[in-house]
PDB file of C-alpha atoms and ligand atoms in Angstrom:
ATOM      1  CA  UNK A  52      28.637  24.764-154.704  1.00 80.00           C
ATOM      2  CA  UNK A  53      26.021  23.768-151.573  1.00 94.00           C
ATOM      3  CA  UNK A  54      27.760  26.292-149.674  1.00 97.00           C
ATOM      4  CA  UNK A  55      26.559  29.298-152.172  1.00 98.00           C
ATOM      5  CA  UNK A  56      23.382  27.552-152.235  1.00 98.00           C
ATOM      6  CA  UNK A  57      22.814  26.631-148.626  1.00 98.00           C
ATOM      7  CA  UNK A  58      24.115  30.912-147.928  1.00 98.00           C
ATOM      8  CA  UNK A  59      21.867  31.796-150.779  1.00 98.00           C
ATOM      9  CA  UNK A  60      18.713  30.496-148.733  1.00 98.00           C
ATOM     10  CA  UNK A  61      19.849  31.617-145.791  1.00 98.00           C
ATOM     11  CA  UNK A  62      19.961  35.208-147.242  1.00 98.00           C
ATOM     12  CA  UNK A  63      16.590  34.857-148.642  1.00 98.00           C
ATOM     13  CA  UNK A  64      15.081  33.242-145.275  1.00 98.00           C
ATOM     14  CA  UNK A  65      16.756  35.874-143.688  1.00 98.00           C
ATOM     15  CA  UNK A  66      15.371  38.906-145.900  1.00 98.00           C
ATOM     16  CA  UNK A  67      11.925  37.692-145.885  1.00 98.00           C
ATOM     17  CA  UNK A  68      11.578  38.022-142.002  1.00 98.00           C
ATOM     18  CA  UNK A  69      13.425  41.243-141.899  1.00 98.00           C
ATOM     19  CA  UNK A  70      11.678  42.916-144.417  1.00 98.00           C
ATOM     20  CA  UNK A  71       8.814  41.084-143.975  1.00 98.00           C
ATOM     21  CA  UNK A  72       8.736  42.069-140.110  1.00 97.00           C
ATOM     22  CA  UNK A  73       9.349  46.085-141.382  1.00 98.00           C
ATOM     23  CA  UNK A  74       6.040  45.682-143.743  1.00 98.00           C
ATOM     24  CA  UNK A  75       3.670  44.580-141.217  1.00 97.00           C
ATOM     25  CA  UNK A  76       5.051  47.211-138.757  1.00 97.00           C
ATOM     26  CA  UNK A  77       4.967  49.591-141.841  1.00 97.00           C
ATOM     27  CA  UNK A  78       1.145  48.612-143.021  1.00 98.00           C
ATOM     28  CA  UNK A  79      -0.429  47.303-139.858  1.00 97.00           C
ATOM     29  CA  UNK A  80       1.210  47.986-136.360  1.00 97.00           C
ATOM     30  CA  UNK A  81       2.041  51.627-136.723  1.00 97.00           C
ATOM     31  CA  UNK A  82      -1.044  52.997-138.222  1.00 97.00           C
ATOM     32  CA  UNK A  83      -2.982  50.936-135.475  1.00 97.00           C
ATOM     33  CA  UNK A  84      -0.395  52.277-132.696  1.00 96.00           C
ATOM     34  CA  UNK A  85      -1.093  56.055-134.112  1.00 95.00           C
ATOM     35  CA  UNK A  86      -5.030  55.708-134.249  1.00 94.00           C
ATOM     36  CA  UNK A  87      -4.619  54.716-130.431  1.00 94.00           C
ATOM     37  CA  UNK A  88      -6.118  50.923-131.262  1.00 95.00           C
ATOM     38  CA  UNK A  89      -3.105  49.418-129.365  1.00 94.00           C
ATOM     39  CA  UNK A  90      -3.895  52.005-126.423  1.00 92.00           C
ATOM     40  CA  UNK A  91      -4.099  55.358-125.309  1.00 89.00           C
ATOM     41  CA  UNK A  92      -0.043  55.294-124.465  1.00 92.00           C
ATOM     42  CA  UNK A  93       1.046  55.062-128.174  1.00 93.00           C
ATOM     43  CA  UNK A  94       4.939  55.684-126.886  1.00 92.00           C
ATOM     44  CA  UNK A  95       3.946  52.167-125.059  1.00 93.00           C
ATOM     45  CA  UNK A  96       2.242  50.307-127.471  1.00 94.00           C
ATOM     46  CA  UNK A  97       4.995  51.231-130.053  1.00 93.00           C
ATOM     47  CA  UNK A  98       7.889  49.940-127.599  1.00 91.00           C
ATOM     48  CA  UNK A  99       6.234  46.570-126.713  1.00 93.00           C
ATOM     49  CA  UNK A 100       6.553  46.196-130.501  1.00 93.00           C
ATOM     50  CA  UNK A 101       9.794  47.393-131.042  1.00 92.00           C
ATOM     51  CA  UNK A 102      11.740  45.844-128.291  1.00 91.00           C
ATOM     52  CA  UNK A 103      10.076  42.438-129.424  1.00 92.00           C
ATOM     53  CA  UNK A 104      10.924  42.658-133.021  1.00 95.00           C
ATOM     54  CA  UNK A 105      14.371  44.583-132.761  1.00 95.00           C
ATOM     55  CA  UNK A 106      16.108  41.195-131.623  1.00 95.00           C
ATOM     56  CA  UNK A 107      14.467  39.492-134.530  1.00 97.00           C
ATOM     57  CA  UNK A 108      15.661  42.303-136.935  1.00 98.00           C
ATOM     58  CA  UNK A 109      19.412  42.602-135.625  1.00 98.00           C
ATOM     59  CA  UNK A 110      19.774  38.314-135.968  1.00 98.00           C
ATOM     60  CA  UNK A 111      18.801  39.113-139.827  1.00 98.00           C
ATOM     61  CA  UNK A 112      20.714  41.611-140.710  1.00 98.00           C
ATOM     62  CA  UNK A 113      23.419  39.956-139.238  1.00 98.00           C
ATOM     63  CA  UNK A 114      22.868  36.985-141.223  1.00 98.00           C
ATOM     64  CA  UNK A 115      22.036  38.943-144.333  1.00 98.00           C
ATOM     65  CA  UNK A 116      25.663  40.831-143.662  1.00 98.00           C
ATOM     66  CA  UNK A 117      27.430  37.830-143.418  1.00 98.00           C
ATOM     67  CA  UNK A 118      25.943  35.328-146.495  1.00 98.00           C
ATOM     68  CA  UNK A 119      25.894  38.103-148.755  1.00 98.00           C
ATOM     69  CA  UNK A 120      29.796  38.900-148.086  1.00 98.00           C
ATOM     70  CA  UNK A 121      30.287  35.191-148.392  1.00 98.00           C
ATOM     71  CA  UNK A 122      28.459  34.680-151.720  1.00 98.00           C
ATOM     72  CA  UNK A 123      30.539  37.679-153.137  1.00 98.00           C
ATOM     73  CA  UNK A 124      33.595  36.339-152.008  1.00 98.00           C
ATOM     74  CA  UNK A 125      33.216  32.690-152.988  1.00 98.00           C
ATOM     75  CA  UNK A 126      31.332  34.013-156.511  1.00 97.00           C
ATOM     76  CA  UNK A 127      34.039  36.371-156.995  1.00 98.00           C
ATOM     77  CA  UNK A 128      31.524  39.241-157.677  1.00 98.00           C
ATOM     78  CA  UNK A 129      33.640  42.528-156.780  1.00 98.00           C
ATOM     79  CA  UNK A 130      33.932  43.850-159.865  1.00 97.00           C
ATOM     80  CA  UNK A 131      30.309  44.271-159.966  1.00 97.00           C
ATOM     81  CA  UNK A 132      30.987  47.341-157.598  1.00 97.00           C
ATOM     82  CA  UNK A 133      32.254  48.874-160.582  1.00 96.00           C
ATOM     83  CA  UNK A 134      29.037  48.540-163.181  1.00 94.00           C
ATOM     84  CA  UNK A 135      25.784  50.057-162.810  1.00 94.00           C
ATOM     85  CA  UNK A 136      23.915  47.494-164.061  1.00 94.00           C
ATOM     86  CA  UNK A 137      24.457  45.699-161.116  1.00 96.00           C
ATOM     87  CA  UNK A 138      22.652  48.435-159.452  1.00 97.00           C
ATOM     88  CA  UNK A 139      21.003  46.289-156.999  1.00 97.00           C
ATOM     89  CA  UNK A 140      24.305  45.093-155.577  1.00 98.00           C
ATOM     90  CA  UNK A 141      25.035  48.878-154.749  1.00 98.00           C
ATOM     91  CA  UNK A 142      20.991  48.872-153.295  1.00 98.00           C
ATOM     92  CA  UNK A 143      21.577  45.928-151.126  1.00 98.00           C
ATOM     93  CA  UNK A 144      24.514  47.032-149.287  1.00 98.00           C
ATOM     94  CA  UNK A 145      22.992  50.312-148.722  1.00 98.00           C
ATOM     95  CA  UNK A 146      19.869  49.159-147.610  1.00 98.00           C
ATOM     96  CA  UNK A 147      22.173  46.640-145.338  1.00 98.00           C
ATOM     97  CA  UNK A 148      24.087  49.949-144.117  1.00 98.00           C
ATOM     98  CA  UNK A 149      20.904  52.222-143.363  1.00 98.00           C
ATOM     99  CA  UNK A 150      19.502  49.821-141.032  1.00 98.00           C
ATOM    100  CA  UNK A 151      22.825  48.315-139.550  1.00 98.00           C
ATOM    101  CA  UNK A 152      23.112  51.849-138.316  1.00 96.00           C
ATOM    102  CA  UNK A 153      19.906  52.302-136.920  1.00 95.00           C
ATOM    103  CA  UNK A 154      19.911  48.880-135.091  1.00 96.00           C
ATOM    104  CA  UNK A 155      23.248  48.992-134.009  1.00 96.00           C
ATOM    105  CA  UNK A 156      23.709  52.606-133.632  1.00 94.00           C
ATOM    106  CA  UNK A 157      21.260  54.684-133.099  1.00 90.00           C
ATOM    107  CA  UNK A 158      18.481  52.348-131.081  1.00 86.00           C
ATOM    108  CA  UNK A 159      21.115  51.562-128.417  1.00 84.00           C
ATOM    109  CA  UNK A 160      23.707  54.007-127.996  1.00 83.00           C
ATOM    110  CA  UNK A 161      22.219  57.128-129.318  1.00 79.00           C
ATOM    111  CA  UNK A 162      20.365  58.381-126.066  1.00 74.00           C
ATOM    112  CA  UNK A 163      16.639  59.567-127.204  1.00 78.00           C
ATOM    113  CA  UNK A 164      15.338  61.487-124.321  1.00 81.00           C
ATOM    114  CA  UNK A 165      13.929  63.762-126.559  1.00 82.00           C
ATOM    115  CA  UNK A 166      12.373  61.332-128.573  1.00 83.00           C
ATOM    116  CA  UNK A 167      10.626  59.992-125.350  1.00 85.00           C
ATOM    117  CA  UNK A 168       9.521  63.310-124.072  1.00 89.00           C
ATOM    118  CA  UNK A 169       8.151  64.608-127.774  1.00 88.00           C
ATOM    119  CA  UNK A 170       6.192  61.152-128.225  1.00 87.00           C
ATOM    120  CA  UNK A 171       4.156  61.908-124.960  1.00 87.00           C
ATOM    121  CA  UNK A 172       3.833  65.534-125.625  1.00 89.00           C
ATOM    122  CA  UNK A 173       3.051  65.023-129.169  1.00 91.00           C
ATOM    123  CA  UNK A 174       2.209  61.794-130.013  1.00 90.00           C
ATOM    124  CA  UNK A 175       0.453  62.886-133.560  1.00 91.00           C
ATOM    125  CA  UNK A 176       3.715  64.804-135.041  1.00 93.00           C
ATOM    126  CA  UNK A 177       6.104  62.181-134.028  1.00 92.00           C
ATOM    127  CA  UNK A 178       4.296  58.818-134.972  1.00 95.00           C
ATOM    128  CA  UNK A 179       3.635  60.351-138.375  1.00 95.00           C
ATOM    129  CA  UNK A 180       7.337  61.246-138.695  1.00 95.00           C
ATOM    130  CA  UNK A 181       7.898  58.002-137.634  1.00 94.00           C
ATOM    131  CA  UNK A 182       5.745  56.093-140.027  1.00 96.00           C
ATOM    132  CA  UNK A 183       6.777  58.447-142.947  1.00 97.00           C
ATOM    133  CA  UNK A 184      10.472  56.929-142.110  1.00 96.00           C
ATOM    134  CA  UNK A 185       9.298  53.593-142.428  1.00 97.00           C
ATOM    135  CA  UNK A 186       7.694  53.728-145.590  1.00 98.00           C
ATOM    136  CA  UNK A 187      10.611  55.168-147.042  1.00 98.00           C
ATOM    137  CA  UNK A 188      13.151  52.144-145.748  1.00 97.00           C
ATOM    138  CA  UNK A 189      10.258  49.630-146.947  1.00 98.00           C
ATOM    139  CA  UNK A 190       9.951  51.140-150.484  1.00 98.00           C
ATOM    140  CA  UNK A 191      14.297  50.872-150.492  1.00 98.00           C
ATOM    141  CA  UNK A 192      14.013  47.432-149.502  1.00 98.00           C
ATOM    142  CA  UNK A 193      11.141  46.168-151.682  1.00 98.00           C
ATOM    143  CA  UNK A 194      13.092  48.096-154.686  1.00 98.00           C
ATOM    144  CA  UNK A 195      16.271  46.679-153.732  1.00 98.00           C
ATOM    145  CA  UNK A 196      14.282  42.805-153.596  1.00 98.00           C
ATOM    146  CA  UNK A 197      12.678  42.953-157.067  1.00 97.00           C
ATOM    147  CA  UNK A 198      16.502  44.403-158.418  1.00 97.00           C
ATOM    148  CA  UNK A 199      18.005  41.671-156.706  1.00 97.00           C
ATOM    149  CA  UNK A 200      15.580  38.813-157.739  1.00 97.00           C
ATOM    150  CA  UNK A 201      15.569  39.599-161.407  1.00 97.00           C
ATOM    151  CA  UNK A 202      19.145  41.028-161.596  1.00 96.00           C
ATOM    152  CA  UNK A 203      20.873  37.601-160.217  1.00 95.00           C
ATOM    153  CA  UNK A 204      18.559  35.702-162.621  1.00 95.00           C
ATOM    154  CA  UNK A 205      19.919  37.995-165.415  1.00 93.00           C
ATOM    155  CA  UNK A 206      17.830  40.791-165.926  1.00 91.00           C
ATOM    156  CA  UNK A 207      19.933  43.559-167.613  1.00 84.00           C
ATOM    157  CA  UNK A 208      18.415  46.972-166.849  1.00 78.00           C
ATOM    158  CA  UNK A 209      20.143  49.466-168.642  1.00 76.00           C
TER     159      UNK A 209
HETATM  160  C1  LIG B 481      26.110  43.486-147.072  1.00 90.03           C
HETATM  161  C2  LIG B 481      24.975  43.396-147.716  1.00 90.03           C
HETATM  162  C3  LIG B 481      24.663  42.410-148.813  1.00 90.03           C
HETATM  163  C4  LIG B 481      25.483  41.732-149.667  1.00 90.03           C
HETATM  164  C5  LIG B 481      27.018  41.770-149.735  1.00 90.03           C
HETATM  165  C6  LIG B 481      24.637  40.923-150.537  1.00 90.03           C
HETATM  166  C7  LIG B 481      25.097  40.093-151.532  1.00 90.03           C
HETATM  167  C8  LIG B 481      24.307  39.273-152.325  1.00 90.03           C
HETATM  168  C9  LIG B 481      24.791  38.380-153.357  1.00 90.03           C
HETATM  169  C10 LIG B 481      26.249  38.169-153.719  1.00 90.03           C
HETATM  170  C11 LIG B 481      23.722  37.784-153.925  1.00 90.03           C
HETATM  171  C12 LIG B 481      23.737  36.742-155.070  1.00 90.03           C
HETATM  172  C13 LIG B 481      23.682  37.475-156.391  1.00 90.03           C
HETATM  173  C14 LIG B 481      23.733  36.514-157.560  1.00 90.03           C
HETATM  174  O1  LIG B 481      23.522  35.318-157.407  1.00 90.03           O
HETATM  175  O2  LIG B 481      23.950  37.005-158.693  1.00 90.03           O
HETATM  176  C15 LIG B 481      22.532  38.309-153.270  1.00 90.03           C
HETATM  177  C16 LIG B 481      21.225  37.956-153.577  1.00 90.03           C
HETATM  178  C17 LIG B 481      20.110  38.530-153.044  1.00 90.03           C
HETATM  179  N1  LIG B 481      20.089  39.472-152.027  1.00 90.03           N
HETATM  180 FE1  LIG B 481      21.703  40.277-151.096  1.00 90.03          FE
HETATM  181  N2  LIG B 481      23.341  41.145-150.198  1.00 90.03           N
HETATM  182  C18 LIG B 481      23.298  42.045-149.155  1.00 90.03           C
HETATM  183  C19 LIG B 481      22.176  42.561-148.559  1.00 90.03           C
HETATM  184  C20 LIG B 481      20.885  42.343-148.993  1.00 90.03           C
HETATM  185  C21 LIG B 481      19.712  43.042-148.526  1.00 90.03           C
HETATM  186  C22 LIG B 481      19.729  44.138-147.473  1.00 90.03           C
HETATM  187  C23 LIG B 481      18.636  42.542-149.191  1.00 90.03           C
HETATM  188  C24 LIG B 481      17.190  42.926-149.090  1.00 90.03           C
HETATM  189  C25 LIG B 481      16.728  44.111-148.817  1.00 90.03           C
HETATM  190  C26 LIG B 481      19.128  41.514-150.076  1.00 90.03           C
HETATM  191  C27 LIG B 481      18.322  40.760-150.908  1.00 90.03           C
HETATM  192  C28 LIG B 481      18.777  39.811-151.802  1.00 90.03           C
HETATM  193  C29 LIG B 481      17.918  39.044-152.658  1.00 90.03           C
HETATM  194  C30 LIG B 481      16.391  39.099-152.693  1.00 90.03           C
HETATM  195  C31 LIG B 481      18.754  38.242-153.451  1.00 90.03           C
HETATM  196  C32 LIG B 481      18.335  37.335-154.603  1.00 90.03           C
HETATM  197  C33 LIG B 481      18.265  35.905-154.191  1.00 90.03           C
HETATM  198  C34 LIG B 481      17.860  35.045-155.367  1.00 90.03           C
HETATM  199  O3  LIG B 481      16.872  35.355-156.032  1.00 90.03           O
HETATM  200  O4  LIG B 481      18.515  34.048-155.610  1.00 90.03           O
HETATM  201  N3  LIG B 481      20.492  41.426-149.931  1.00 90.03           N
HETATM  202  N4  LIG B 481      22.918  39.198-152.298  1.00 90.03           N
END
């Protein structure tokens, strides 16, 4: 059984700088960007960030993608698709799907011209849009951690 448990900490390791990276641009980088801390040119200061920590984010989810599917396989834990209880199984692949689509999808293929010109003609309306997005897919995640934590140590909650 290494291989569940070396997978098992590679999910985790991976997790923790994903979600961990989507906090601190949650708490600390975006409300600094929109304030104008990081500069006048928010549209600026917020791509520096971005194109710096996308790279890190895609290599996670990737890795969180693959050593989940693996531990599922190898554990034989299907059938929990079919029982609510196991909730958090439902949350994590979710979670997994909402950002594989924005990192994969949307940042790179989906042209955002608009996006561009609406950030530098109203940089107040579309950072706050922008950081009201983020909270949401942090509170997902940080729900779907504590489900997963307690629910693979046995937590039965319902
Ligand atoms: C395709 C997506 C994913 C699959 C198939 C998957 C699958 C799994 C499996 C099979 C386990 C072990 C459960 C057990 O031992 O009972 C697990 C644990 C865990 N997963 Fe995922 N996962 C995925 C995505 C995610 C995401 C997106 C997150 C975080 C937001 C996450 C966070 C966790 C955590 C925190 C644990 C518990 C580790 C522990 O305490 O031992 N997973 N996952």
């Amino acid at each position: 059984m290494n291989d569940v448990i070396l997978a098992r900490a590679l999910h985790v390791l991976a997790v923790l700088i994903w979600i961990g990276g989507v906090a601190m641009a949650t708490t600390v980088l975006l409300p600094a960007v929109r304030r104008g801390d990081l500069g006048e040119d928010r549209l600026r200061a917020f791509q520096a960030i971005e194109h710096r920590f996308v790279w890190q984010a895609r290599t996670a989810v990737i890795v969180v993608g693959l050593t989940g599917l693996y531990m599922t396989w190898r554990l034989g834990l299907w059938n929990r698709f079919q029982a609510i209880t196991f909730w958090w199984m439902h949350a994590m692949v979710c979670v997994w799907l909402l950002f594989a689509f924005v990192l994969f999808v949307a940042e790179p293929f989906i042209p955002h011209p608009r996006f561009h010109r609406k950030a530098t003609e109203r940089p107040d309306i579309v950072f706050t849009r922008l950081h009201r997005a983020h909270w949401v897919l942090l509170a997902l995640s940080l729900i779907t951690i504590l489900g997963a934590v307690a629910g693979s140590q046995g937590w039965s909650f319902f």
